[in-house]
């Protein structure tokens, strides 16, 4: 038995069932799309968070590089000063009348040798610490590099 519209036209029951089925299909598809949209938004939020963490790490790395460059400049100045001191230090005059073919080693030279050995030891220590730092997870690295405030 056909149902009636307000205008009086008859509608087939099968058409009504088909229309309701189409509505249900559309509602289902909208639910699926909203769920997938929520999943994509979640992924976007995670990606933004990861990006922000990487920016923080990059800033920390940049700060560490700046500190290392500063330390490098200080050490370079120290080496230059030691070299100038070596050049300026007077060589001891021989007590006898003969001139030695090789001047005595100034004390600055032995300091230079000690400084070189010490800098090599520091470099090895730095390499060891850097390798250990690279093995840490990202969260632990950020905590280590975070400035104390």
Short mmCIF file of C-alpha atoms in Angstrom, two decimals:
data_model
loop_
_atom_site.label_atom_id
_atom_site.label_comp_id
_atom_site.label_asym_id
_atom_site.label_seq_id
_atom_site.Cartn_x
_atom_site.Cartn_y
_atom_site.Cartn_z
CA UNK A 1 0.00 0.00 0.00
CA UNK A 2 1.55 3.24 -1.10
CA UNK A 3 2.02 6.08 1.36
CA UNK A 4 0.80 9.57 0.61
CA UNK A 5 2.77 12.78 0.45
CA UNK A 6 1.29 16.01 1.64
CA UNK A 7 0.46 16.92 -1.91
CA UNK A 8 -1.45 13.73 -2.36
CA UNK A 9 0.95 11.91 -4.68
CA UNK A 10 1.41 8.22 -3.96
CA UNK A 11 4.92 6.91 -3.10
CA UNK A 12 5.93 3.31 -3.41
CA UNK A 13 7.03 1.56 -0.16
CA UNK A 14 10.12 0.17 -1.90
CA UNK A 15 11.18 3.69 -2.79
CA UNK A 16 10.85 4.75 0.86
CA UNK A 17 12.96 1.77 1.98
CA UNK A 18 15.55 2.57 -0.68
CA UNK A 19 15.62 6.21 0.41
CA UNK A 20 16.11 5.24 4.09
CA UNK A 21 18.87 2.81 3.07
CA UNK A 22 20.60 5.59 1.14
CA UNK A 23 20.35 7.84 4.20
CA UNK A 24 21.91 5.14 6.39
CA UNK A 25 24.72 4.62 3.86
CA UNK A 26 25.44 8.34 3.79
CA UNK A 27 25.45 8.51 7.60
CA UNK A 28 27.82 5.53 7.75
CA UNK A 29 30.20 7.12 5.23
CA UNK A 30 30.13 10.40 7.15
CA UNK A 31 31.02 8.53 10.36
CA UNK A 32 33.89 6.74 8.63
CA UNK A 33 35.17 10.02 7.20
CA UNK A 34 34.95 11.77 10.57
CA UNK A 35 36.89 8.93 12.23
CA UNK A 36 39.58 9.03 9.55
CA UNK A 37 39.70 12.82 9.89
CA UNK A 38 40.22 12.45 13.64
CA UNK A 39 43.03 9.94 13.02
CA UNK A 40 44.71 12.28 10.54
CA UNK A 41 44.38 15.19 12.97
CA UNK A 42 46.00 13.04 15.67
CA UNK A 43 48.87 12.20 13.32
CA UNK A 44 49.23 15.90 12.49
CA UNK A 45 49.39 16.79 16.18
CA UNK A 46 52.05 14.12 16.76
CA UNK A 47 54.05 15.35 13.76
CA UNK A 48 53.86 18.93 15.02
CA UNK A 49 55.02 17.82 18.46
CA UNK A 50 57.92 15.88 16.92
CA UNK A 51 58.80 18.91 14.81
CA UNK A 52 58.80 21.14 17.89
CA UNK A 53 61.07 18.69 19.74
CA UNK A 54 63.44 18.61 16.77
CA UNK A 55 63.50 22.40 16.75
CA UNK A 56 64.41 22.37 20.44
CA UNK A 57 67.16 19.84 19.78
CA UNK A 58 68.41 21.91 16.87
CA UNK A 59 68.52 25.00 19.07
CA UNK A 60 70.36 23.03 21.74
CA UNK A 61 72.78 21.69 19.12
CA UNK A 62 73.25 25.21 17.78
CA UNK A 63 74.01 26.44 21.29
CA UNK A 64 76.45 23.56 21.85
CA UNK A 65 78.16 24.39 18.55
CA UNK A 66 78.40 28.03 19.57
CA UNK A 67 79.96 27.06 22.91
CA UNK A 68 82.43 24.73 21.19
CA UNK A 69 83.38 27.46 18.74
CA UNK A 70 83.94 29.85 21.64
CA UNK A 71 86.09 27.27 23.41
CA UNK A 72 87.96 26.65 20.15
CA UNK A 73 88.71 30.36 19.79
CA UNK A 74 89.93 30.52 23.40
CA UNK A 75 92.22 27.55 22.88
CA UNK A 76 93.50 28.96 19.59
CA UNK A 77 94.35 32.24 21.35
CA UNK A 78 96.03 30.28 24.13
CA UNK A 79 98.14 28.38 21.61
CA UNK A 80 99.08 31.61 19.83
CA UNK A 81 100.07 33.20 23.13
CA UNK A 82 102.16 30.18 24.04
CA UNK A 83 103.86 30.26 20.67
CA UNK A 84 104.60 33.97 21.06
CA UNK A 85 105.95 33.32 24.54
CA UNK A 86 108.21 30.62 23.10
CA UNK A 87 109.53 33.02 20.48
CA UNK A 88 110.08 35.83 22.98
CA UNK A 89 111.75 33.77 25.69
CA UNK A 90 115.51 34.38 25.68
CA UNK A 91 117.67 31.35 25.11
CA UNK A 92 120.20 30.74 27.82
CA UNK A 93 123.66 31.82 26.72
CA UNK A 94 126.27 29.06 26.93
CA UNK A 95 128.67 29.47 29.84
CA UNK A 96 131.71 28.55 27.77
CA UNK A 97 132.95 30.56 24.83
CA UNK A 98 131.65 28.05 22.29
CA UNK A 99 128.25 28.40 20.71
CA UNK A 100 126.09 25.34 20.73
CA UNK A 101 124.56 24.32 17.43
CA UNK A 102 121.22 23.56 19.09
CA UNK A 103 119.89 26.09 21.58
CA UNK A 104 118.60 24.74 24.86
CA UNK A 105 114.91 23.89 24.90
CA UNK A 106 112.91 26.72 26.46
CA UNK A 107 110.46 25.86 29.20
CA UNK A 108 107.60 27.06 27.00
CA UNK A 109 108.31 24.28 24.55
CA UNK A 110 107.86 21.64 27.20
CA UNK A 111 104.61 23.39 28.20
CA UNK A 112 103.59 23.27 24.56
CA UNK A 113 104.21 19.53 24.46
CA UNK A 114 102.22 19.08 27.65
CA UNK A 115 99.43 21.26 26.24
CA UNK A 116 99.37 19.20 23.05
CA UNK A 117 99.11 15.93 24.97
CA UNK A 118 96.44 17.43 27.20
CA UNK A 119 94.45 18.70 24.21
CA UNK A 120 94.65 15.24 22.59
CA UNK A 121 93.39 13.70 25.83
CA UNK A 122 90.56 16.24 25.93
CA UNK A 123 89.70 15.46 22.31
CA UNK A 124 89.56 11.71 23.05
CA UNK A 125 87.38 12.40 26.09
CA UNK A 126 85.13 14.63 23.98
CA UNK A 127 84.81 11.91 21.32
CA UNK A 128 83.89 9.33 23.97
CA UNK A 129 81.29 11.62 25.53
CA UNK A 130 79.86 12.57 22.15
CA UNK A 131 79.46 8.89 21.20
CA UNK A 132 77.72 8.23 24.51
CA UNK A 133 75.52 11.30 23.93
CA UNK A 134 74.50 10.03 20.48
CA UNK A 135 73.43 6.71 22.01
CA UNK A 136 71.00 8.43 24.37
CA UNK A 137 67.37 8.69 23.39
CA UNK A 138 66.05 12.01 22.14
CA UNK A 139 64.27 12.84 25.41
CA UNK A 140 67.39 12.26 27.49
CA UNK A 141 69.50 14.36 25.11
CA UNK A 142 67.04 17.25 25.41
CA UNK A 143 67.18 17.04 29.21
CA UNK A 144 70.99 17.08 29.16
CA UNK A 145 71.21 20.04 26.82
CA UNK A 146 68.43 22.11 28.38
CA UNK A 147 69.90 25.27 29.93
CA UNK A 148 69.49 25.53 33.70
CA UNK A 149 66.96 28.24 34.47
#
